[in-house]
PDB file of C-alpha atoms in Angstrom:
ATOM      1  CA  MET Z   1       0.000  -0.156   0.143  1.00 83.00           C
ATOM      2  CA  LYS Z   2       2.748   1.746   0.617  1.00 87.00           C
ATOM      3  CA  ALA Z   3       4.049   1.886  -2.507  1.00 87.00           C
ATOM      4  CA  THR Z   4       0.741   2.486  -4.177  1.00 84.00           C
ATOM      5  CA  VAL Z   5      -0.184   5.667  -2.189  1.00 85.00           C
ATOM      6  CA  LEU Z   6       3.846   6.598  -3.749  1.00 88.00           C
ATOM      7  CA  SER Z   7       3.290   6.245  -6.995  1.00 86.00           C
ATOM      8  CA  VAL Z   8       0.056   7.724  -7.079  1.00 81.00           C
ATOM      9  CA  MET Z   9       1.642  11.512  -5.497  1.00 85.00           C
ATOM     10  CA  ASP Z  10       3.766  13.796  -7.616  1.00 85.00           C
ATOM     11  CA  LYS Z  11       7.350  13.073  -7.746  1.00 83.00           C
ATOM     12  CA  ASP Z  12       8.165  15.704  -5.587  1.00 84.00           C
ATOM     13  CA  ALA Z  13       5.744  15.498  -2.941  1.00 84.00           C
ATOM     14  CA  ALA Z  14       6.513  11.727  -2.761  1.00 83.00           C
ATOM     15  CA  ALA Z  15      10.082  12.712  -2.001  1.00 86.00           C
ATOM     16  CA  LYS Z  16       9.590  14.720   0.457  1.00 86.00           C
ATOM     17  CA  ILE Z  17       6.100  13.708   2.357  1.00 89.00           C
ATOM     18  CA  SER Z  18       6.672  12.633   6.017  1.00 90.00           C
ATOM     19  CA  ASP Z  19       5.946   9.022   7.609  1.00 90.00           C
ATOM     20  CA  GLU Z  20       3.149  10.508   9.737  1.00 90.00           C
ATOM     21  CA  TYR Z  21       1.155  12.099   6.675  1.00 90.00           C
ATOM     22  CA  LEU Z  22       2.134   8.747   4.425  1.00 89.00           C
ATOM     23  CA  ILE Z  23       0.702   6.694   7.365  1.00 91.00           C
ATOM     24  CA  LYS Z  24      -3.003   9.399   7.222  1.00 89.00           C
ATOM     25  CA  ALA Z  25      -2.722   9.240   2.822  1.00 89.00           C
ATOM     26  CA  ILE Z  26      -2.205   4.940   3.439  1.00 90.00           C
ATOM     27  CA  ASP Z  27      -5.289   4.963   5.583  1.00 91.00           C
ATOM     28  CA  GLN Z  28      -7.345   7.542   3.743  1.00 89.00           C
ATOM     29  CA  TRP Z  29      -6.433   4.970   0.582  1.00 87.00           C
ATOM     30  CA  ILE Z  30      -8.077   1.905   3.109  1.00 90.00           C
ATOM     31  CA  TYR Z  31     -10.650   4.313   3.574  1.00 89.00           C
ATOM     32  CA  TRP Z  32     -12.225   4.624   0.153  1.00 87.00           C
ATOM     33  CA  ASN Z  33     -11.250   1.482  -1.507  1.00 83.00           C
ATOM     34  CA  ASP Z  34     -13.046   0.096   1.272  1.00 84.00           C
ATOM     35  CA  THR Z  35     -16.480   2.472   0.398  1.00 84.00           C
ATOM     36  CA  GLY Z  36     -15.904   1.851  -3.273  1.00 77.00           C
ATOM     37  CA  ASP Z  37     -15.427   5.234  -3.947  1.00 77.00           C
ATOM     38  CA  ARG Z  38     -11.873   5.385  -4.748  1.00 77.00           C
ATOM     39  CA  GLU Z  39     -12.435   9.078  -6.176  1.00 82.00           C
ATOM     40  CA  GLY Z  40     -12.878  10.559  -2.761  1.00 85.00           C
ATOM     41  CA  PHE Z  41      -9.346   8.992  -2.731  1.00 86.00           C
ATOM     42  CA  TYR Z  42      -8.107  10.759  -4.736  1.00 84.00           C
ATOM     43  CA  ARG Z  43      -9.814  14.092  -3.855  1.00 85.00           C
ATOM     44  CA  TYR Z  44      -8.257  14.186  -1.009  1.00 86.00           C
ATOM     45  CA  MET Z  45      -4.244  14.124  -2.562  1.00 84.00           C
ATOM     46  CA  ARG Z  46      -5.385  17.341  -4.911  1.00 86.00           C
ATOM     47  CA  GLU Z  47      -7.052  18.425  -1.220  1.00 87.00           C
ATOM     48  CA  MET Z  48      -2.937  18.254   0.419  1.00 88.00           C
ATOM     49  CA  GLY Z  49      -1.368  19.196  -2.445  1.00 87.00           C
ATOM     50  CA  TYR Z  50       0.565  15.888  -3.204  1.00 86.00           C
ATOM     51  CA  ILE Z  51      -1.091  15.451  -6.682  1.00 84.00           C
ATOM     52  CA  LYS Z  52      -1.103  18.556  -8.504  1.00 80.00           C
ATOM     53  CA  GLU Z  53      -3.082  17.471 -11.985  1.00 68.00           C
ATOM     54  CA  GLN Z  54      -6.441  16.353 -12.137  1.00 62.00           C
ATOM     55  CA  TYR Z  55      -6.135  12.156 -12.322  1.00 57.00           C
ATOM     56  CA  ASN Z  56      -8.333  10.543 -14.291  1.00 60.00           C
ATOM     57  CA  THR Z  57     -10.483   8.249 -13.396  1.00 63.00           C
ATOM     58  CA  ASP Z  58     -12.794   7.865 -15.874  1.00 76.00           C
ATOM     59  CA  PRO Z  59     -12.353   4.332 -17.052  1.00 84.00           C
ATOM     60  CA  GLU Z  60     -11.329   2.993 -20.872  1.00 89.00           C
ATOM     61  CA  TYR Z  61     -11.531  -0.261 -22.788  1.00 94.00           C
ATOM     62  CA  ALA Z  62      -9.680  -1.941 -25.463  1.00 96.00           C
ATOM     63  CA  TRP Z  63      -9.459  -5.465 -26.711  1.00 97.00           C
ATOM     64  CA  VAL Z  64      -6.646  -7.265 -25.259  1.00 97.00           C
ATOM     65  CA  LEU Z  65      -4.502  -9.680 -26.774  1.00 97.00           C
ATOM     66  CA  VAL Z  66      -5.141 -12.608 -24.195  1.00 97.00           C
ATOM     67  CA  ASP Z  67      -4.604 -15.951 -26.073  1.00 98.00           C
ATOM     68  CA  ILE Z  68      -3.690 -17.324 -29.098  1.00 98.00           C
ATOM     69  CA  LEU Z  69      -4.504 -20.311 -30.991  1.00 98.00           C
ATOM     70  CA  ASP Z  70      -2.553 -22.530 -33.343  1.00 98.00           C
ATOM     71  CA  PHE Z  71      -4.774 -24.311 -36.720  1.00 98.00           C
ATOM     72  CA  GLU Z  72      -1.907 -26.173 -38.433  1.00 97.00           C
ATOM     73  CA  ASN Z  73      -4.272 -28.358 -39.802  1.00 97.00           C
ATOM     74  CA  ALA Z  74      -2.136 -31.769 -39.637  1.00 97.00           C
ATOM     75  CA  GLY Z  75      -4.432 -34.569 -40.305  1.00 97.00           C
ATOM     76  CA  LYS Z  76      -5.994 -32.729 -43.151  1.00 97.00           C
ATOM     77  CA  TRP Z  77      -2.412 -32.132 -44.663  1.00 98.00           C
ATOM     78  CA  ALA Z  78      -1.950 -35.810 -44.013  1.00 98.00           C
ATOM     79  CA  ASP Z  79      -5.116 -36.611 -45.893  1.00 97.00           C
ATOM     80  CA  ALA Z  80      -4.329 -34.281 -48.645  1.00 97.00           C
ATOM     81  CA  ASP Z  81      -0.718 -35.973 -48.910  1.00 97.00           C
ATOM     82  CA  ALA Z  82      -2.414 -39.539 -49.015  1.00 97.00           C
ATOM     83  CA  HIS Z  83      -3.922 -39.278 -52.131  1.00 96.00           C
ATOM     84  CA  VAL Z  84      -2.686 -41.062 -55.179  1.00 96.00           C
ATOM     85  CA  ALA Z  85      -2.263 -38.170 -57.853  1.00 97.00           C
ATOM     86  CA  TYR Z  86      -1.391 -35.018 -54.887  1.00 97.00           C
ATOM     87  CA  ALA Z  87       1.865 -34.816 -53.247  1.00 98.00           C
ATOM     88  CA  TYR Z  88       1.461 -31.630 -50.291  1.00 98.00           C
ATOM     89  CA  SER Z  89       4.166 -30.781 -48.492  1.00 98.00           C
ATOM     90  CA  TYR Z  90       4.115 -27.257 -45.886  1.00 98.00           C
ATOM     91  CA  GLY Z  91       5.659 -25.355 -42.616  1.00 98.00           C
ATOM     92  CA  TYR Z  92       3.689 -23.154 -40.210  1.00 98.00           C
ATOM     93  CA  SER Z  93       4.243 -20.936 -37.347  1.00 98.00           C
ATOM     94  CA  ARG Z  94       2.326 -18.207 -35.981  1.00 97.00           C
ATOM     95  CA  GLY Z  95       2.083 -16.001 -39.071  1.00 96.00           C
ATOM     96  CA  SER Z  96       3.830 -17.480 -41.500  1.00 98.00           C
ATOM     97  CA  TYR Z  97       2.861 -19.965 -43.665  1.00 98.00           C
ATOM     98  CA  SER Z  98       4.221 -22.058 -46.673  1.00 98.00           C
ATOM     99  CA  ALA Z  99       3.002 -25.609 -48.607  1.00 98.00           C
ATOM    100  CA  SER Z 100       3.900 -26.989 -51.736  1.00 98.00           C
ATOM    101  CA  VAL Z 101       0.862 -29.330 -53.930  1.00 98.00           C
ATOM    102  CA  THR Z 102       2.987 -31.681 -56.705  1.00 98.00           C
ATOM    103  CA  TYR Z 103       1.174 -33.648 -59.205  1.00 97.00           C
ATOM    104  CA  GLU Z 104       1.554 -37.164 -59.413  1.00 97.00           C
ATOM    105  CA  GLY Z 105      -1.085 -38.393 -61.000  1.00 96.00           C
ATOM    106  CA  ASP Z 106      -1.627 -39.781 -64.664  1.00 96.00           C
ATOM    107  CA  ASP Z 107      -1.608 -38.075 -68.356  1.00 95.00           C
ATOM    108  CA  PRO Z 108      -4.279 -40.330 -69.935  1.00 92.00           C
ATOM    109  CA  TYR Z 109      -4.289 -37.733 -72.674  1.00 91.00           C
ATOM    110  CA  GLY Z 110      -0.761 -36.420 -73.555  1.00 93.00           C
ATOM    111  CA  GLN Z 111      -1.151 -33.088 -71.989  1.00 93.00           C
ATOM    112  CA  GLY Z 112       1.893 -32.937 -70.382  1.00 95.00           C
ATOM    113  CA  LEU Z 113      -0.013 -33.197 -67.081  1.00 96.00           C
ATOM    114  CA  ALA Z 114       3.242 -32.018 -64.443  1.00 97.00           C
ATOM    115  CA  GLY Z 115       4.256 -29.276 -61.750  1.00 97.00           C
ATOM    116  CA  THR Z 116       4.754 -27.995 -58.756  1.00 98.00           C
ATOM    117  CA  LEU Z 117       3.295 -24.952 -57.002  1.00 98.00           C
ATOM    118  CA  GLY Z 118       4.728 -23.496 -53.410  1.00 98.00           C
ATOM    119  CA  LEU Z 119       3.063 -20.654 -51.542  1.00 98.00           C
ATOM    120  CA  GLN Z 120       4.296 -18.662 -48.318  1.00 98.00           C
ATOM    121  CA  ALA Z 121       2.761 -15.974 -46.825  1.00 98.00           C
ATOM    122  CA  VAL Z 122       3.563 -14.011 -43.891  1.00 98.00           C
ATOM    123  CA  PHE Z 123       1.448 -12.278 -42.148  1.00 98.00           C
ATOM    124  CA  THR Z 124       3.214  -8.977 -39.509  1.00 98.00           C
ATOM    125  CA  GLY Z 125       2.053  -6.161 -37.751  1.00 98.00           C
ATOM    126  CA  VAL Z 126      -0.232  -8.056 -35.438  1.00 98.00           C
ATOM    127  CA  PRO Z 127      -1.067  -5.393 -31.891  1.00 97.00           C
ATOM    128  CA  ASP Z 128      -0.580  -6.813 -28.999  1.00 97.00           C
ATOM    129  CA  ILE Z 129      -3.842  -3.590 -28.116  1.00 97.00           C
ATOM    130  CA  ILE Z 130      -6.763  -3.010 -29.984  1.00 98.00           C
ATOM    131  CA  TYR Z 131      -8.821   0.010 -29.553  1.00 97.00           C
ATOM    132  CA  PRO Z 132     -12.161   0.414 -30.245  1.00 96.00           C
ATOM    133  CA  ASP Z 133     -12.901   2.738 -33.913  1.00 96.00           C
ATOM    134  CA  LYS Z 134      -9.138   2.695 -34.846  1.00 97.00           C
ATOM    135  CA  PRO Z 135      -7.300   1.421 -37.594  1.00 97.00           C
ATOM    136  CA  VAL Z 136      -5.527  -1.935 -37.325  1.00 98.00           C
ATOM    137  CA  SER Z 137      -2.955  -2.806 -39.975  1.00 98.00           C
ATOM    138  CA  LEU Z 138      -0.842  -5.928 -40.801  1.00 98.00           C
ATOM    139  CA  ASN Z 139       1.588  -6.931 -43.389  1.00 98.00           C
ATOM    140  CA  LEU Z 140       1.236  -9.288 -45.514  1.00 98.00           C
ATOM    141  CA  SER Z 141       3.882 -10.623 -48.079  1.00 98.00           C
ATOM    142  CA  PHE Z 142       2.361 -13.332 -49.885  1.00 98.00           C
ATOM    143  CA  THR Z 143       5.128 -15.085 -52.431  1.00 98.00           C
ATOM    144  CA  THR Z 144       5.454 -18.387 -55.025  1.00 98.00           C
ATOM    145  CA  THR Z 145       8.493 -19.987 -53.754  1.00 98.00           C
ATOM    146  CA  LYS Z 146       8.065 -22.375 -56.980  1.00 97.00           C
ATOM    147  CA  ASN Z 147       5.915 -22.324 -60.153  1.00 97.00           C
ATOM    148  CA  ASP Z 148       6.589 -25.066 -62.994  1.00 97.00           C
ATOM    149  CA  VAL Z 149       2.947 -26.409 -63.268  1.00 97.00           C
ATOM    150  CA  VAL Z 150       1.927 -27.302 -66.769  1.00 96.00           C
ATOM    151  CA  LYS Z 151      -1.834 -27.695 -67.889  1.00 94.00           C
ATOM    152  CA  LEU Z 152      -3.037 -27.811 -63.828  1.00 96.00           C
ATOM    153  CA  ALA Z 153      -5.481 -25.390 -62.070  1.00 94.00           C
ATOM    154  CA  PHE Z 154      -3.261 -25.080 -58.844  1.00 97.00           C
ATOM    155  CA  SER Z 155      -4.320 -22.317 -57.005  1.00 97.00           C
ATOM    156  CA  GLY Z 156      -3.574 -20.710 -53.322  1.00 98.00           C
ATOM    157  CA  SER Z 157      -4.411 -17.870 -51.060  1.00 98.00           C
ATOM    158  CA  ALA Z 158      -4.257 -15.742 -48.072  1.00 98.00           C
ATOM    159  CA  SER Z 159      -6.665 -13.144 -46.030  1.00 98.00           C
ATOM    160  CA  ALA Z 160      -7.208 -12.151 -42.323  1.00 98.00           C
ATOM    161  CA  ASN Z 161      -9.653 -11.048 -40.862  1.00 98.00           C
ATOM    162  CA  PHE Z 162     -11.563 -10.077 -37.406  1.00 98.00           C
ATOM    163  CA  ASP Z 163     -14.305 -13.035 -36.525  1.00 98.00           C
ATOM    164  CA  LYS Z 164     -15.025 -15.523 -33.843  1.00 97.00           C
ATOM    165  CA  TRP Z 165     -12.346 -16.006 -31.797  1.00 97.00           C
ATOM    166  CA  ASP Z 166     -12.843 -19.919 -31.659  1.00 96.00           C
ATOM    167  CA  MET Z 167     -13.875 -20.524 -35.705  1.00 96.00           C
ATOM    168  CA  ASN Z 168     -11.480 -22.688 -38.252  1.00 96.00           C
ATOM    169  CA  PRO Z 169      -9.711 -20.874 -40.513  1.00 96.00           C
ATOM    170  CA  GLY Z 170     -12.013 -22.992 -43.201  1.00 92.00           C
ATOM    171  CA  ALA Z 171     -15.071 -20.779 -42.422  1.00 94.00           C
ATOM    172  CA  GLY Z 172     -16.260 -17.989 -41.359  1.00 93.00           C
ATOM    173  CA  SER Z 173     -19.766 -16.085 -40.019  1.00 93.00           C
ATOM    174  CA  SER Z 174     -21.882 -13.091 -41.335  1.00 93.00           C
ATOM    175  CA  GLY Z 175     -19.884 -10.322 -38.845  1.00 92.00           C
ATOM    176  CA  ALA Z 176     -16.474 -11.163 -40.067  1.00 96.00           C
ATOM    177  CA  ARG Z 177     -14.535  -7.950 -40.990  1.00 97.00           C
ATOM    178  CA  PRO Z 178     -12.435  -8.479 -43.304  1.00 98.00           C
ATOM    179  CA  PHE Z 179      -8.560  -6.678 -43.308  1.00 98.00           C
ATOM    180  CA  ILE Z 180      -8.493  -4.704 -47.265  1.00 98.00           C
ATOM    181  CA  ASN Z 181      -5.624  -2.932 -49.112  1.00 98.00           C
ATOM    182  CA  LYS Z 182      -6.325   0.567 -50.248  1.00 97.00           C
ATOM    183  CA  ASP Z 183      -8.072  -0.927 -53.264  1.00 97.00           C
ATOM    184  CA  GLU Z 184     -10.549  -2.633 -50.723  1.00 97.00           C
ATOM    185  CA  GLU Z 185      -9.287  -6.151 -51.736  1.00 97.00           C
ATOM    186  CA  TYR Z 186      -9.791  -8.511 -49.267  1.00 97.00           C
ATOM    187  CA  ASN Z 187      -8.094 -12.251 -50.717  1.00 97.00           C
ATOM    188  CA  PHE Z 188      -4.962 -12.806 -52.120  1.00 98.00           C
ATOM    189  CA  ALA Z 189      -4.853 -15.083 -54.708  1.00 98.00           C
ATOM    190  CA  ILE Z 190      -1.962 -17.036 -56.607  1.00 98.00           C
ATOM    191  CA  ASN Z 191      -2.897 -18.898 -59.335  1.00 97.00           C
ATOM    192  CA  ALA Z 192      -0.530 -21.070 -61.763  1.00 96.00           C
ATOM    193  CA  GLY Z 193      -1.542 -20.622 -64.653  1.00 88.00           C
ATOM    194  CA  SER Z 194      -2.342 -16.951 -64.434  1.00 87.00           C
ATOM    195  CA  GLY Z 195      -2.529 -13.486 -62.573  1.00 87.00           C
ATOM    196  CA  SER Z 196      -0.183 -12.380 -59.704  1.00 92.00           C
ATOM    197  CA  SER Z 197       2.412 -14.358 -58.830  1.00 95.00           C
ATOM    198  CA  SER Z 198       3.613 -11.960 -55.465  1.00 97.00           C
ATOM    199  CA  TYR Z 199       2.113  -9.552 -53.107  1.00 98.00           C
ATOM    200  CA  SER Z 200       3.269  -7.017 -50.593  1.00 98.00           C
ATOM    201  CA  GLU Z 201       0.094  -5.619 -49.105  1.00 98.00           C
ATOM    202  CA  THR Z 202      -0.552  -3.149 -45.719  1.00 98.00           C
ATOM    203  CA  LEU Z 203      -4.268  -4.532 -45.008  1.00 98.00           C
ATOM    204  CA  THR Z 204      -6.327  -2.075 -42.520  1.00 98.00           C
ATOM    205  CA  ALA Z 205      -9.259  -3.315 -40.587  1.00 98.00           C
ATOM    206  CA  THR Z 206     -10.903  -1.167 -37.703  1.00 97.00           C
ATOM    207  CA  LEU Z 207     -13.067  -2.857 -34.880  1.00 96.00           C
ATOM    208  CA  GLY Z 208     -15.690  -1.206 -33.026  1.00 95.00           C
ATOM    209  CA  SER Z 209     -16.025  -1.390 -29.149  1.00 94.00           C
ATOM    210  CA  GLY Z 210     -17.620  -4.782 -27.272  1.00 93.00           C
ATOM    211  CA  GLY Z 211     -19.202  -5.958 -24.447  1.00 92.00           C
ATOM    212  CA  GLU Z 212     -16.739  -6.088 -21.289  1.00 90.00           C
ATOM    213  CA  GLY Z 213     -15.168  -9.881 -21.307  1.00 93.00           C
ATOM    214  CA  SER Z 214     -16.022 -10.589 -24.631  1.00 96.00           C
ATOM    215  CA  ARG Z 215     -14.335 -12.371 -26.887  1.00 97.00           C
ATOM    216  CA  ILE Z 216     -13.257 -11.919 -30.770  1.00 98.00           C
ATOM    217  CA  ALA Z 217     -10.111 -12.592 -32.955  1.00 98.00           C
ATOM    218  CA  LEU Z 218      -7.675 -11.580 -35.416  1.00 98.00           C
ATOM    219  CA  ARG Z 219      -7.660 -14.368 -38.133  1.00 98.00           C
ATOM    220  CA  THR Z 220      -5.126 -15.177 -40.106  1.00 98.00           C
ATOM    221  CA  ILE Z 221      -5.596 -17.260 -43.110  1.00 98.00           C
ATOM    222  CA  PHE Z 222      -3.684 -19.434 -45.840  1.00 98.00           C
ATOM    223  CA  TYR Z 223      -5.129 -21.866 -48.189  1.00 98.00           C
ATOM    224  CA  LEU Z 224      -3.186 -24.121 -50.981  1.00 98.00           C
ATOM    225  CA  GLY Z 225      -5.972 -26.816 -50.921  1.00 97.00           C
ATOM    226  CA  VAL Z 226      -5.865 -27.413 -46.644  1.00 98.00           C
ATOM    227  CA  PRO Z 227      -6.573 -24.273 -45.126  1.00 98.00           C
ATOM    228  CA  MET Z 228      -4.299 -23.161 -41.613  1.00 98.00           C
ATOM    229  CA  GLY Z 229      -3.999 -20.266 -39.927  1.00 98.00           C
ATOM    230  CA  THR Z 230      -4.026 -18.444 -36.797  1.00 98.00           C
ATOM    231  CA  ASN Z 231      -6.220 -16.486 -33.871  1.00 98.00           C
ATOM    232  CA  TYR Z 232      -5.117 -14.027 -32.226  1.00 98.00           C
ATOM    233  CA  VAL Z 233      -7.247 -13.721 -29.351  1.00 98.00           C
ATOM    234  CA  TYR Z 234      -9.145 -10.641 -27.726  1.00 98.00           C
ATOM    235  CA  GLU Z 235     -11.053  -9.785 -24.990  1.00 97.00           C
ATOM    236  CA  TYR Z 236     -12.196  -6.536 -24.080  1.00 96.00           C
ATOM    237  CA  ARG Z 237     -11.787  -5.132 -21.041  1.00 94.00           C
ATOM    238  CA  GLN Z 238     -10.658  -2.292 -19.027  1.00 91.00           C
ATOM    239  CA  VAL Z 239      -6.741  -0.917 -19.374  1.00 88.00           C
ATOM    240  CA  ASN Z 240      -6.823   2.081 -17.372  1.00 80.00           C
TER     241      ASN Z 240
END
């Protein structure tokens, strides 16, 4: 309690206060906490000259990072790799995903069907705290690591959104809030045969307020035949 009371005081007042008056201040701390009216304590401290500036007792709320859920989906990758015509490999870490698919099937019409598509997506900038109605920015680097595909429709994608905190990356709700780039695009696709082979994007989204104790996830998502991703779970709580 002594340390708490001294931390509330202005530095000069804390350095000069006598033991007698410090004990009185501690008594005031105990009394006003017992009454449930802590503003009475700050009023006393201002009246005694221990605090020169008005003390802010208005509660401030924000979304605070409290958990991280991993959706590596190892079983689904194993199932995909077990297919007779396709070989899959993948790598997972939080916010960084890579995978490749290789065609090993037949070519009954002599079209030359063959090749591997490899992709990597890296998301950075996930914050520890999100304030209501203030934009959140993520950086996305989405690149092709290998593409020698012939006449096959391999493709992958990367995206991010706010959605239900425990929802896996293969699903989404109608209330999801996507992260978008300056052109309001939110899903970034790489196709083996055409289109962009890489992206470097700044993505933004805004989250409103919530009920105290409510939760939501910032989800970073990667897909190449199988979805995987990370849910950064935030809880709405008082931060001051």
